[in-house]
Coordinates of C-alpha atoms in Angstrom, one line a residue:
Chain A
M1057 CA 82.1 86.2 133.7
S1058 CA 81.2 87.1 130.4
A1059 CA 81.0 84.7 127.8
P1060 CA 84.4 84.9 125.3
V1061 CA 83.5 86.7 122.0
I1062 CA 86.2 83.9 120.6
D1063 CA 86.6 80.6 121.4
I1064 CA 88.9 78.6 120.3
S1065 CA 90.0 75.4 120.9
G1066 CA 92.5 72.9 119.5
L1067 CA 92.6 74.0 116.3
H1068 CA 94.1 72.4 113.5
K1069 CA 94.2 73.7 109.8
T1070 CA 96.2 72.0 106.7
Y1071 CA 96.1 73.1 103.5
V1072 CA 96.7 70.5 100.8
S1073 CA 97.3 71.9 97.2
G1074 CA 98.8 70.4 93.8
L1075 CA 98.9 66.9 92.1
R1076 CA 101.4 65.8 94.6
R1077 CA 98.7 66.8 97.5
R1078 CA 101.7 68.8 99.2
R1079 CA 100.4 69.8 102.6
V1080 CA 101.3 72.8 104.8
E1081 CA 100.1 72.8 108.7
A1082 CA 99.4 76.4 109.3
L1083 CA 97.5 75.4 112.6
R1084 CA 99.0 73.1 114.7
G1085 CA 96.8 73.0 117.9
V1086 CA 95.8 76.6 118.7
D1087 CA 93.6 77.5 122.0
L1088 CA 92.3 80.8 122.3
I1089 CA 89.8 83.0 124.4
V1090 CA 89.2 86.3 123.9
P1091 CA 86.7 88.3 126.4
P1092 CA 84.6 90.9 125.4
G1093 CA 86.1 94.5 125.1
E1094 CA 89.9 93.2 124.8
V1095 CA 91.6 95.0 122.5
L1096 CA 94.3 91.5 121.2
G1097 CA 97.4 91.7 119.2
I1098 CA 98.7 88.9 117.0
L1099 CA 102.3 88.9 115.8
G1100 CA 104.7 86.4 114.3
P1101 CA 106.7 85.8 111.6
N1102 CA 105.9 85.5 107.5
G1103 CA 103.7 82.3 107.3
A1104 CA 103.3 82.0 111.0
G1105 CA 99.4 81.1 110.7
K1106 CA 97.9 84.5 111.7
T1107 CA 95.9 85.1 109.0
T1108 CA 94.4 81.4 108.6
L1109 CA 93.7 81.5 112.5
L1110 CA 91.8 84.6 111.6
K1111 CA 90.0 82.9 108.6
A1112 CA 89.1 80.1 110.7
V1113 CA 87.4 82.2 113.3
L1114 CA 85.5 84.1 110.8
G1115 CA 84.6 81.0 108.7
I1116 CA 86.4 81.9 105.4
V1117 CA 88.9 78.9 105.9
R1118 CA 87.5 75.4 107.3
P1119 CA 89.8 73.3 110.3
T1120 CA 90.6 70.5 110.0
R1121 CA 90.1 69.3 113.5
G1122 CA 89.2 71.3 116.4
Q1123 CA 86.7 74.2 116.9
A1124 CA 86.1 77.5 116.9
R1125 CA 83.4 79.7 118.1
L1126 CA 82.8 83.3 118.0
F1127 CA 79.8 84.7 120.2
G1128 CA 78.9 81.4 121.6
Q1129 CA 78.0 80.1 118.1
P1130 CA 80.0 78.3 115.5
A1131 CA 82.6 80.2 113.3
G1132 CA 81.1 79.9 109.7
D1133 CA 77.5 80.7 111.4
P1134 CA 76.3 83.5 109.1
S1135 CA 74.3 85.0 111.7
A1136 CA 77.7 85.5 114.4
R1137 CA 78.9 87.6 111.9
R1138 CA 76.3 90.2 112.6
R1139 CA 78.7 91.8 114.9
L1140 CA 81.6 91.6 113.1
G1141 CA 83.5 93.8 111.1
Y1142 CA 86.9 92.6 109.2
L1143 CA 89.2 94.5 107.5
P1144 CA 91.0 91.6 105.3
E1145 CA 94.9 92.0 104.2
N1146 CA 95.0 93.3 100.7
H1147 CA 91.4 94.5 100.5
R1148 CA 89.6 94.8 96.9
F1149 CA 87.2 97.0 96.7
P1150 CA 85.7 97.5 93.2
T1151 CA 87.5 100.9 92.2
Y1152 CA 84.4 102.0 90.1
L1153 CA 82.5 102.8 93.3
T1154 CA 82.9 106.0 95.3
A1155 CA 83.2 106.1 98.7
R1156 CA 79.8 106.4 99.7
Q1157 CA 78.6 103.8 97.5
T1158 CA 81.1 101.2 98.8
L1159 CA 80.0 101.7 102.1
D1160 CA 76.7 101.7 101.3
I1161 CA 76.7 98.5 99.5
Y1162 CA 79.2 96.5 102.3
G1163 CA 76.6 98.3 104.6
R1164 CA 73.6 96.4 103.1
L1165 CA 75.4 93.2 103.3
A1166 CA 76.5 93.3 106.5
D1167 CA 72.4 93.8 107.4
V1168 CA 72.8 97.0 108.1
S1169 CA 69.2 99.1 107.9
A1170 CA 68.9 101.8 105.1
S1171 CA 68.5 104.4 108.1
D1172 CA 71.5 103.3 110.1
R1173 CA 73.3 103.6 106.7
H1174 CA 72.1 106.6 106.1
E1175 CA 72.8 108.1 109.8
R1176 CA 76.5 105.9 110.4
I1177 CA 78.1 106.6 106.4
P1178 CA 78.7 110.3 106.9
A1179 CA 79.7 109.9 110.6
L1180 CA 82.4 107.1 109.5
L1181 CA 83.9 108.8 106.4
E1182 CA 84.4 112.1 108.6
Q1183 CA 85.7 109.6 111.6
V1184 CA 88.3 108.5 108.9
G1185 CA 89.3 111.4 107.0
L1186 CA 87.5 111.0 103.6
A1187 CA 84.8 113.4 104.3
S1188 CA 85.6 115.2 101.4
W1189 CA 86.2 112.2 99.1
E1190 CA 82.6 110.5 99.4
D1191 CA 81.7 111.1 96.1
A1192 CA 85.2 110.2 94.7
R1193 CA 85.9 106.9 92.7
I1194 CA 88.0 105.2 94.9
G1195 CA 90.2 104.1 92.0
T1196 CA 91.7 107.4 92.1
F1197 CA 92.4 107.0 96.5
S1198 CA 95.8 106.1 97.5
K1199 CA 96.8 103.1 99.5
G1200 CA 96.4 105.0 102.6
M1201 CA 93.0 106.3 101.7
M1202 CA 92.0 102.9 101.2
Q1203 CA 92.9 101.4 104.1
R1204 CA 90.8 104.1 105.8
L1205 CA 88.1 103.2 103.8
G1206 CA 88.6 99.5 104.5
L1207 CA 88.2 100.6 108.5
A1208 CA 85.4 102.8 107.8
Q1209 CA 83.8 99.2 105.7
A1210 CA 84.8 97.2 109.3
L1211 CA 82.4 99.7 111.4
V1212 CA 79.9 100.5 109.2
N1213 CA 77.8 97.8 111.2
A1214 CA 78.7 99.2 114.8
P1215 CA 80.0 95.6 115.1
D1216 CA 81.0 94.1 118.8
L1217 CA 84.4 92.6 117.7
V1218 CA 86.4 94.0 114.7
V1219 CA 89.1 92.0 113.5
L1220 CA 91.8 93.6 111.3
D1221 CA 94.5 92.2 108.9
E1222 CA 97.5 94.7 108.6
P1223 CA 95.1 98.3 109.4
T1224 CA 98.1 100.3 109.2
D1225 CA 99.4 98.7 105.7
G1226 CA 100.6 101.7 103.3
V1227 CA 99.4 104.5 105.9
D1228 CA 101.2 107.6 106.6
P1229 CA 102.4 108.6 110.3
V1230 CA 99.4 110.9 110.6
G1231 CA 97.2 108.5 109.0
R1232 CA 98.5 105.4 111.8
R1233 CA 98.0 107.9 114.4
D1234 CA 94.0 108.6 113.2
I1235 CA 93.8 104.5 113.2
R1236 CA 94.9 104.3 116.7
D1237 CA 93.0 107.1 118.2
G1238 CA 90.1 105.4 116.5
L1239 CA 90.8 101.7 118.1
R1240 CA 91.8 103.4 121.0
S1241 CA 87.6 104.8 121.0
L1242 CA 86.9 101.6 120.2
K1243 CA 88.2 100.1 123.2
R1244 CA 86.7 103.1 125.5
A1245 CA 83.2 102.0 123.9
G1246 CA 83.8 98.1 125.0
T1247 CA 84.3 96.8 121.6
T1248 CA 86.6 94.0 121.6
V1249 CA 89.6 94.1 118.5
V1250 CA 91.6 92.0 117.2
I1251 CA 94.4 93.2 115.0
N1252 CA 97.2 91.2 113.0
S1253 CA 100.1 93.6 112.1
H1254 CA 103.9 93.5 111.4
L1255 CA 104.3 97.3 113.3
L1256 CA 105.0 95.8 116.2
S1257 CA 105.2 99.6 117.8
E1258 CA 101.2 99.9 117.1
I1259 CA 100.4 96.6 118.7
E1260 CA 102.3 98.0 121.7
L1261 CA 100.3 101.5 121.8
V1262 CA 97.0 99.7 122.0
C1263 CA 96.5 96.1 122.9
D1264 CA 96.0 94.7 126.0
R1265 CA 97.4 91.3 125.2
V1266 CA 100.0 89.8 122.9
L1267 CA 99.8 86.8 121.6
I1268 CA 103.3 85.8 119.3
M1269 CA 102.8 82.5 116.6
N1270 CA 105.2 80.5 115.4
K1271 CA 105.2 78.0 113.0
G1272 CA 101.3 77.4 113.2
R1273 CA 101.0 77.6 116.8
I1274 CA 100.9 80.3 119.9
I1275 CA 104.4 80.7 121.5
R1276 CA 103.7 83.4 123.8
S1277 CA 100.5 84.8 125.3
G1278 CA 100.5 87.6 127.6
T1279 CA 100.4 91.6 127.8
V1280 CA 103.2 93.7 126.1
D1281 CA 105.4 93.6 129.4
D1282 CA 105.0 89.9 129.6
V1283 CA 105.7 89.4 126.0
A1284 CA 108.6 92.4 125.9
R1285 CA 112.0 91.0 128.0
Q1286 CA 111.0 90.0 131.2
G1287 CA 111.0 92.7 133.7
T1288 CA 112.0 96.3 133.6
G1289 CA 115.4 98.2 134.1
W1290 CA 116.7 102.0 134.6
R1291 CA 117.8 104.1 132.1
V1292 CA 120.7 106.9 133.4
E1293 CA 121.1 109.8 131.3
V1294 CA 124.3 111.9 132.0
D1295 CA 125.8 115.4 130.7
S1296 CA 128.6 113.2 129.0
L1297 CA 130.7 110.1 129.6
P1298 CA 133.9 111.2 130.1
E1299 CA 137.0 108.6 128.8
G1300 CA 138.3 106.9 131.3
V1301 CA 135.1 106.1 133.0
D1302 CA 134.8 102.3 133.7
T1303 CA 131.4 100.7 134.2
G1304 CA 132.9 96.8 133.0
S1305 CA 132.7 95.7 136.3
L1306 CA 128.4 96.5 137.0
P1307 CA 126.1 94.9 134.5
V1308 CA 125.0 98.1 132.6
R1309 CA 125.3 98.9 128.7
V1310 CA 126.2 102.5 127.1
E1311 CA 123.8 103.6 124.7
E1312 CA 125.1 104.5 121.3
S1313 CA 125.1 107.9 121.8
G1314 CA 127.2 107.8 124.6
R1315 CA 125.0 109.9 127.0
A1316 CA 122.9 107.1 128.5
L1317 CA 123.6 104.1 130.7
V1318 CA 120.9 101.4 130.7
V1319 CA 120.7 99.0 133.5
D1320 CA 119.0 95.9 132.1
D1321 CA 118.3 93.5 135.7
G1322 CA 116.2 96.2 137.1
Q1323 CA 118.2 95.9 140.5
P1324 CA 118.3 99.1 142.9
T1325 CA 121.4 97.5 143.8
T1326 CA 123.1 98.0 140.8
L1327 CA 121.4 101.5 139.8
N1328 CA 122.6 102.6 143.2
A1329 CA 126.1 101.1 142.5
L1330 CA 126.2 102.6 139.6
I1331 CA 125.2 106.1 140.4
D1332 CA 127.9 105.8 142.7
H1333 CA 130.7 105.1 140.4
L1334 CA 129.5 108.0 138.3
R1335 CA 129.3 110.6 140.7
A1336 CA 132.3 109.5 141.8
S1337 CA 133.9 109.8 138.6
N1338 CA 132.2 113.5 138.7
V1339 CA 129.6 112.8 135.9
Q1340 CA 126.7 114.9 135.9
I1341 CA 123.5 112.7 136.4
L1342 CA 120.7 114.6 134.7
S1343 CA 117.8 112.4 135.2
V1344 CA 117.2 108.2 136.1
E1345 CA 113.9 106.8 134.6
R1346 CA 112.7 103.0 134.7
H1347 CA 113.6 101.7 131.7
R1348 CA 111.7 99.2 129.4
P1349 CA 112.7 96.7 126.5
S1350 CA 110.7 97.5 123.4
L1351 CA 108.1 94.7 122.0
E1352 CA 110.3 94.3 119.1
A1353 CA 113.2 93.3 121.3
G1354 CA 111.2 90.5 123.2
F1355 CA 109.6 89.3 119.8
I1356 CA 112.6 89.0 117.8
D1357 CA 113.8 86.8 121.1
V1358 CA 110.9 84.8 121.3
I1359 CA 111.1 84.6 117.6
T1360 CA 114.7 83.3 117.7
N1361 CA 115.4 81.5 120.6
G1362 CA 111.6 79.5 120.1
E1363 CA 111.0 80.0 123.7
A1364 CA 108.4 77.7 124.9
A1365 CA 104.6 79.0 125.4
S1366 CA 103.6 80.6 128.5
Chain B
M1403 CA 69.3 94.3 117.5
R1404 CA 66.4 94.0 114.8
P1405 CA 65.9 90.8 113.2
F1406 CA 67.5 89.6 110.5
S1407 CA 66.8 90.8 107.1
G1408 CA 67.5 88.5 104.4
M1409 CA 66.3 90.8 101.8
T1410 CA 68.7 93.8 103.0
T1411 CA 72.0 91.7 102.7
L1412 CA 71.0 89.8 99.5
S1413 CA 70.2 93.7 97.7
G1414 CA 73.4 94.4 98.4
S1415 CA 74.7 90.8 96.5
L1416 CA 72.7 92.3 94.2
L1417 CA 73.5 95.8 93.9
L1418 CA 77.3 94.8 93.7
T1419 CA 76.6 93.2 90.6
F1420 CA 74.4 95.5 89.2
R1421 CA 77.2 97.8 89.3
E1422 CA 80.1 95.7 88.2
L1423 CA 77.9 95.3 85.4
W1424 CA 77.7 98.5 84.1
A1425 CA 81.3 99.5 85.2
M1426 CA 82.2 97.4 82.6
R1427 CA 80.0 99.1 80.1
L1428 CA 78.8 96.0 79.0
T1429 CA 74.9 96.9 79.9
Q1430 CA 75.3 100.0 78.0
A1431 CA 76.9 98.6 74.9
M1432 CA 74.2 95.9 74.6
L1433 CA 71.2 98.6 75.7
A1434 CA 73.1 100.6 72.6
V1435 CA 73.0 97.3 69.9
A1436 CA 69.7 96.8 70.5
T1437 CA 68.4 100.1 70.9
L1438 CA 70.2 100.6 67.2
A1439 CA 68.6 97.5 66.2
W1440 CA 65.1 98.8 66.4
V1441 CA 65.9 102.7 65.4
L1442 CA 66.9 100.6 62.2
L1443 CA 64.0 98.7 62.0
S1444 CA 61.8 101.4 62.8
F1445 CA 63.2 104.3 60.5
A1446 CA 65.9 103.0 58.2
M1447 CA 63.4 100.4 56.6
N1448 CA 60.2 100.9 54.5
M1449 CA 58.3 98.4 52.8
D1450 CA 55.5 98.1 50.1
V1451 CA 53.4 95.2 50.8
V1452 CA 50.7 94.0 47.8
E1453 CA 47.8 91.7 48.9
G1454 CA 50.0 90.6 52.2
S1455 CA 53.3 90.1 49.9
L1456 CA 56.1 92.0 50.2
T1457 CA 56.9 93.8 46.6
A1458 CA 59.7 96.5 47.8
L1459 CA 62.1 97.0 50.5
R1460 CA 63.9 99.9 50.8
I1461 CA 66.5 99.8 53.6
F1462 CA 68.2 104.0 53.8
G1463 CA 66.8 104.4 50.4
F1464 CA 68.1 101.3 48.8
E1465 CA 65.7 99.2 47.3
T1466 CA 65.6 95.6 47.1
N1467 CA 62.6 93.1 45.6
P1468 CA 62.6 90.1 48.3
M1469 CA 61.5 86.8 46.7
E1470 CA 61.5 83.3 47.8
G1471 CA 61.2 79.9 45.9
A1472 CA 57.9 78.4 46.0
Y1473 CA 57.0 74.9 44.9
D1474 CA 53.9 75.8 41.9
E1475 CA 51.5 73.0 41.9
A1476 CA 50.1 73.8 38.3
T1477 CA 53.6 73.3 36.4
G1478 CA 55.3 71.3 39.2
E1479 CA 58.2 73.8 39.2
F1480 CA 60.1 76.1 41.6
V1481 CA 59.0 80.0 40.8
Q1482 CA 60.2 83.1 42.4
Q1483 CA 57.9 84.8 44.0
A1484 CA 57.7 88.0 46.4
V1485 CA 57.8 87.1 49.9
S1486 CA 54.8 86.8 52.3
L1487 CA 54.7 89.3 54.7
D1488 CA 54.4 87.0 57.4
S1489 CA 58.1 85.0 56.3
F1490 CA 59.2 88.2 56.3
V1491 CA 58.8 89.4 60.0
I1492 CA 59.3 85.8 60.8
G1493 CA 62.9 86.0 59.2
I1494 CA 63.8 89.4 60.6
N1495 CA 62.6 88.1 63.9
T1496 CA 64.8 84.9 63.9
F1497 CA 67.6 86.8 62.8
V1498 CA 67.6 88.9 65.8
F1499 CA 66.9 86.1 67.8
G1500 CA 69.7 84.0 66.3
A1501 CA 72.1 87.1 66.7
A1502 CA 71.1 87.5 70.3
Y1503 CA 71.5 83.7 70.9
F1504 CA 74.3 82.9 69.6
L1505 CA 76.6 86.2 69.3
G1506 CA 75.0 87.6 72.6
T1507 CA 75.6 84.6 74.7
L1508 CA 79.6 84.1 72.8
L1509 CA 80.0 88.4 74.1
G1510 CA 78.2 87.9 77.2
L1511 CA 80.3 85.0 78.1
F1512 CA 83.5 86.8 77.3
A1513 CA 82.3 89.8 78.9
T1514 CA 81.2 88.5 82.0
M1515 CA 84.2 86.8 82.9
P1516 CA 86.3 89.7 84.6
L1517 CA 83.0 90.0 86.5
I1518 CA 83.8 86.2 88.1
N1519 CA 87.6 87.0 88.2
G1520 CA 86.3 89.9 90.6
F1521 CA 84.1 88.3 92.6
L1522 CA 86.3 85.6 93.3
E1523 CA 89.5 87.7 93.5
Q1524 CA 91.3 87.4 97.2
G1525 CA 90.8 90.2 99.3
R1526 CA 87.3 90.9 98.1
V1527 CA 85.7 87.2 98.3
D1528 CA 87.5 86.9 101.8
L1529 CA 85.1 90.1 102.8
L1530 CA 82.3 89.2 100.9
L1531 CA 82.4 85.9 103.3
S1532 CA 82.9 87.8 106.6
K1533 CA 79.2 89.4 105.9
P1534 CA 76.3 87.5 107.9
L1535 CA 74.9 86.1 105.0
S1536 CA 75.6 82.0 103.9
R1537 CA 78.2 81.6 100.8
A1538 CA 74.6 79.6 99.3
R1539 CA 72.9 83.1 99.2
L1540 CA 76.1 85.1 98.5
L1541 CA 76.5 83.3 95.2
L1542 CA 72.9 83.4 94.5
G1543 CA 73.0 87.6 95.2
H1544 CA 75.5 87.6 92.3
L1545 CA 73.7 85.0 89.8
S1546 CA 70.7 86.5 90.5
G1547 CA 72.2 89.9 89.0
V1548 CA 73.6 88.4 86.3
W1549 CA 70.4 86.2 85.1
A1550 CA 68.3 89.9 86.2
T1551 CA 70.7 91.8 83.1
V1552 CA 70.7 89.2 81.0
L1553 CA 66.5 89.0 81.5
V1554 CA 66.4 92.7 81.0
L1555 CA 68.7 92.8 78.1
A1556 CA 67.0 89.9 76.2
A1557 CA 63.5 91.8 76.7
Y1558 CA 64.5 94.9 75.7
L1559 CA 66.6 93.5 72.3
V1560 CA 63.8 91.4 71.9
G1561 CA 60.9 92.8 72.8
G1562 CA 61.9 96.3 71.0
V1563 CA 62.4 94.6 67.8
W1564 CA 59.0 92.4 68.0
L1565 CA 57.1 95.7 68.4
T1566 CA 58.5 97.6 65.5
M1567 CA 58.5 94.9 63.3
S1568 CA 54.5 94.0 64.6
F1569 CA 53.5 97.6 64.4
K1570 CA 55.0 98.6 61.0
T1571 CA 53.8 95.3 59.4
G1572 CA 50.7 94.0 61.5
V1573 CA 51.4 91.1 62.1
W1574 CA 51.4 90.1 65.4
I1575 CA 53.8 86.6 66.5
P1576 CA 53.7 86.8 70.6
Q1577 CA 55.5 83.5 70.3
F1578 CA 58.4 84.9 69.6
L1579 CA 58.8 86.4 72.9
M1580 CA 59.5 83.0 74.1
A1581 CA 63.3 83.8 72.4
I1582 CA 63.5 85.9 75.7
P1583 CA 63.2 83.6 78.7
I1584 CA 65.3 80.9 76.3
I1585 CA 68.0 83.1 75.7
T1586 CA 67.9 84.1 79.4
L1587 CA 67.7 80.7 80.2
M1588 CA 70.8 79.2 78.2
F1589 CA 73.1 82.1 79.1
A1590 CA 72.2 81.0 82.5
V1591 CA 73.3 77.3 81.8
M1592 CA 76.6 78.0 79.8
Y1593 CA 77.6 80.7 82.6
A1594 CA 77.1 77.8 85.0
V1595 CA 79.6 76.0 83.5
I1596 CA 82.3 79.2 83.9
L1597 CA 81.3 79.7 87.4
T1598 CA 81.8 76.1 88.5
V1599 CA 84.6 76.2 87.1
S1600 CA 85.8 79.2 88.1
I1601 CA 85.5 78.5 91.5
L1602 CA 87.2 74.7 91.3
S1603 CA 90.2 76.0 89.4
R1604 CA 90.5 79.9 90.2
S1605 CA 90.4 80.5 86.7
S1606 CA 87.6 82.0 84.9
G1607 CA 89.7 81.7 81.2
L1608 CA 89.5 77.9 81.3
G1609 CA 86.0 78.3 82.4
L1610 CA 85.4 80.1 79.1
V1611 CA 87.3 78.0 77.0
I1612 CA 85.0 75.0 78.3
A1613 CA 82.0 76.8 77.6
Y1614 CA 82.6 77.6 74.3
G1615 CA 84.0 74.4 74.0
L1616 CA 80.5 73.1 74.9
I1617 CA 78.7 75.5 72.4
F1618 CA 80.5 74.3 69.7
F1619 CA 80.3 70.9 70.6
S1620 CA 76.7 71.1 70.8
I1621 CA 76.3 71.8 66.7
I1622 CA 77.8 68.7 66.2
L1623 CA 75.2 67.3 68.9
A1624 CA 72.3 68.6 66.6
S1625 CA 72.9 66.2 64.2
H1626 CA 72.9 63.6 65.9
E1627 CA 70.2 61.7 63.9
Q1628 CA 72.9 62.1 60.4
L1629 CA 75.6 60.7 62.7
V1630 CA 74.4 58.3 64.6
P1631 CA 73.5 55.5 61.6
V1632 CA 77.0 55.9 60.3
L1633 CA 78.8 55.1 63.8
S1634 CA 79.5 52.0 64.9
A1635 CA 77.5 50.7 68.4
R1636 CA 79.9 52.1 70.8
S1637 CA 80.9 55.1 69.3
A1638 CA 77.1 55.8 68.8
A1639 CA 76.8 55.3 72.5
I1640 CA 79.2 57.5 73.3
F1641 CA 77.7 60.3 71.0
M1642 CA 74.4 60.0 72.3
L1643 CA 76.0 59.8 76.0
F1644 CA 77.3 63.2 75.6
Y1645 CA 73.9 64.1 73.3
H1646 CA 72.0 63.6 76.6
L1647 CA 74.6 64.9 79.0
L1648 CA 75.9 67.8 77.7
P1649 CA 73.9 71.1 76.9
N1650 CA 72.2 70.9 73.7
M1651 CA 72.6 74.8 72.7
A1652 CA 72.4 74.5 69.0
E1653 CA 69.0 72.3 68.9
V1654 CA 67.3 74.3 71.1
V1655 CA 67.1 76.5 68.4
V1656 CA 65.0 74.0 66.2
V1657 CA 62.9 74.4 69.8
Q1658 CA 62.5 78.4 69.1
M1659 CA 61.9 77.9 65.2
Q1660 CA 58.7 75.5 65.8
L1661 CA 57.3 78.0 68.6
V1662 CA 57.6 81.3 66.2
E1663 CA 56.3 79.4 63.5
A1664 CA 53.3 78.3 65.3
A1665 CA 54.1 75.0 64.8
A1666 CA 53.7 72.0 67.4
V1667 CA 57.3 71.7 68.9
I1668 CA 58.2 68.0 68.2
T1669 CA 60.2 67.6 71.4
W1670 CA 61.2 69.9 74.1
Y1671 CA 64.0 67.5 75.2
P1672 CA 66.9 69.8 74.5
L1673 CA 66.0 72.5 76.3
V1674 CA 64.8 70.3 79.1
S1675 CA 68.1 68.1 79.3
S1676 CA 70.1 71.7 78.4
L1677 CA 68.7 73.0 82.2
L1678 CA 68.9 69.9 83.8
F1679 CA 72.8 69.9 82.8
G1680 CA 72.5 73.4 84.3
I1681 CA 70.8 73.1 87.4
A1682 CA 73.4 69.7 88.1
T1683 CA 76.7 72.6 87.3
Y1684 CA 75.2 75.5 89.4
G1685 CA 74.6 72.8 92.2
F1686 CA 77.9 71.4 91.7
G1687 CA 79.3 74.8 92.0
F1688 CA 77.1 75.7 95.0
F1689 CA 78.4 72.5 96.5
W1690 CA 82.1 73.8 96.0
F1691 CA 81.8 77.2 96.9
S1692 CA 79.8 76.6 100.3
R1693 CA 82.9 74.0 101.4
R1694 CA 86.4 75.3 99.8
D1695 CA 88.6 77.6 101.8
F1696 CA 89.3 81.3 100.7

């Protein structure tokens, strides 16, 4: 098995601030291994410790206890960061630079040779849809354009690991789709990606694995299916549900539109009983399909019910 | 993967600082002022020199007769006489040095405050720290950009004025060029204060206030020979402690004056102690920058 890209064990981080030495435990014993090529999504409410976890991996904050390793080297070792691309949340590029100058400077800082910069920068600007803006000052850019530029900056050194903190923040739906496509092509190329996002639909569409953090701990980790409500059910679409058809005796719920019924327990016997009942009531069935609850529903469940870490 | 090239990362850090200074219009403003100074000296000033003395000076066509007081050994009285050309050249150069040294430092520190704010801004510094260069190298790149810019500006102003005056009068005083490293070094010392306080407190405004305070306090420290004899033993000891610990910005002017007048420099101590203060402050700043979370 290949060596993990990220290897974290027993990571604690406590911030101490102010004259009263107020202590905030941002991380409380986090263990995490990210293998090469995985696309990992990190979810959690505000203040869960997601950004602190990413910053600890990158060596931007120093752990109070425990250790984090990046490509087998201690986090904070500059040489490990040569294979890393990072897009921070609320990044600030100098507004007087043009898009091309920004990528050139951050490419230099990432130790990209002049010939590679010359080759990659136009291609990256094309990839993120900023080719026609390459010589425009970024002070004139919209939030979405800045985010695309940030993503290009994170890729300028052709990294093996890309860490993205809220990559689709402020991006319009078309831009979000472009970023998702970009992430999928990174995945195809074998790049390891770690995404921290509040947009659960984004995570659901691109991630192999999801972990949910709350109060400095990982409280759930697994595939999207694992983290969404356990198991899948059935969705039965009907022409219309006449009044008087009573499904109260079956463990099903009716969608708000009144034109679909959902069997949450996923049992075939329940499904068949429902179909029999509907047919007996002369209801026209249009389709029967597998139904998976959304990641959002699972996330809210985990956070509100405080489920133990899996 | 090619071997790590420290020069590429350092060039990125330097370029970022240069572009920031250029974007702040600071460099252009300083270059414009320096150009104006030596254009003025070259074209707007005309001199009449008789036997090594300046008998008449015209600026923009307005004539004046520069005189200086001199002791007449025959009569034992002070008399007014034409200014010697050497004194005039030294006077002009010293004026330029003083303006660049005090005014340039005060304005320069004020103008570079946003530079430090930008460098330490959340969203910028964390991105910089994610790059494959050590924190020390990152900070060094930033500082090198600032130091190099100040060096170029000082060389342009002081060197330009020196060349203009030398060609115009035929009086060549190369020691005046020592003003270039002195201005640069003392600016670097005061910049250390702003940078380190900013890293510690996240407030470049506080750093600026402390740096200005030290500059003004150095004027008081420069009078130590007059003040110490009238102080109590305890107060004198405290005063001298400050004198030895803090930068002696005002007293460094004396060193430059002695250099220009080709006199032996009585003591380099003000410059040396200021540099030591700067090194210690930078050391503390680097240490803290390498340890803190962003």
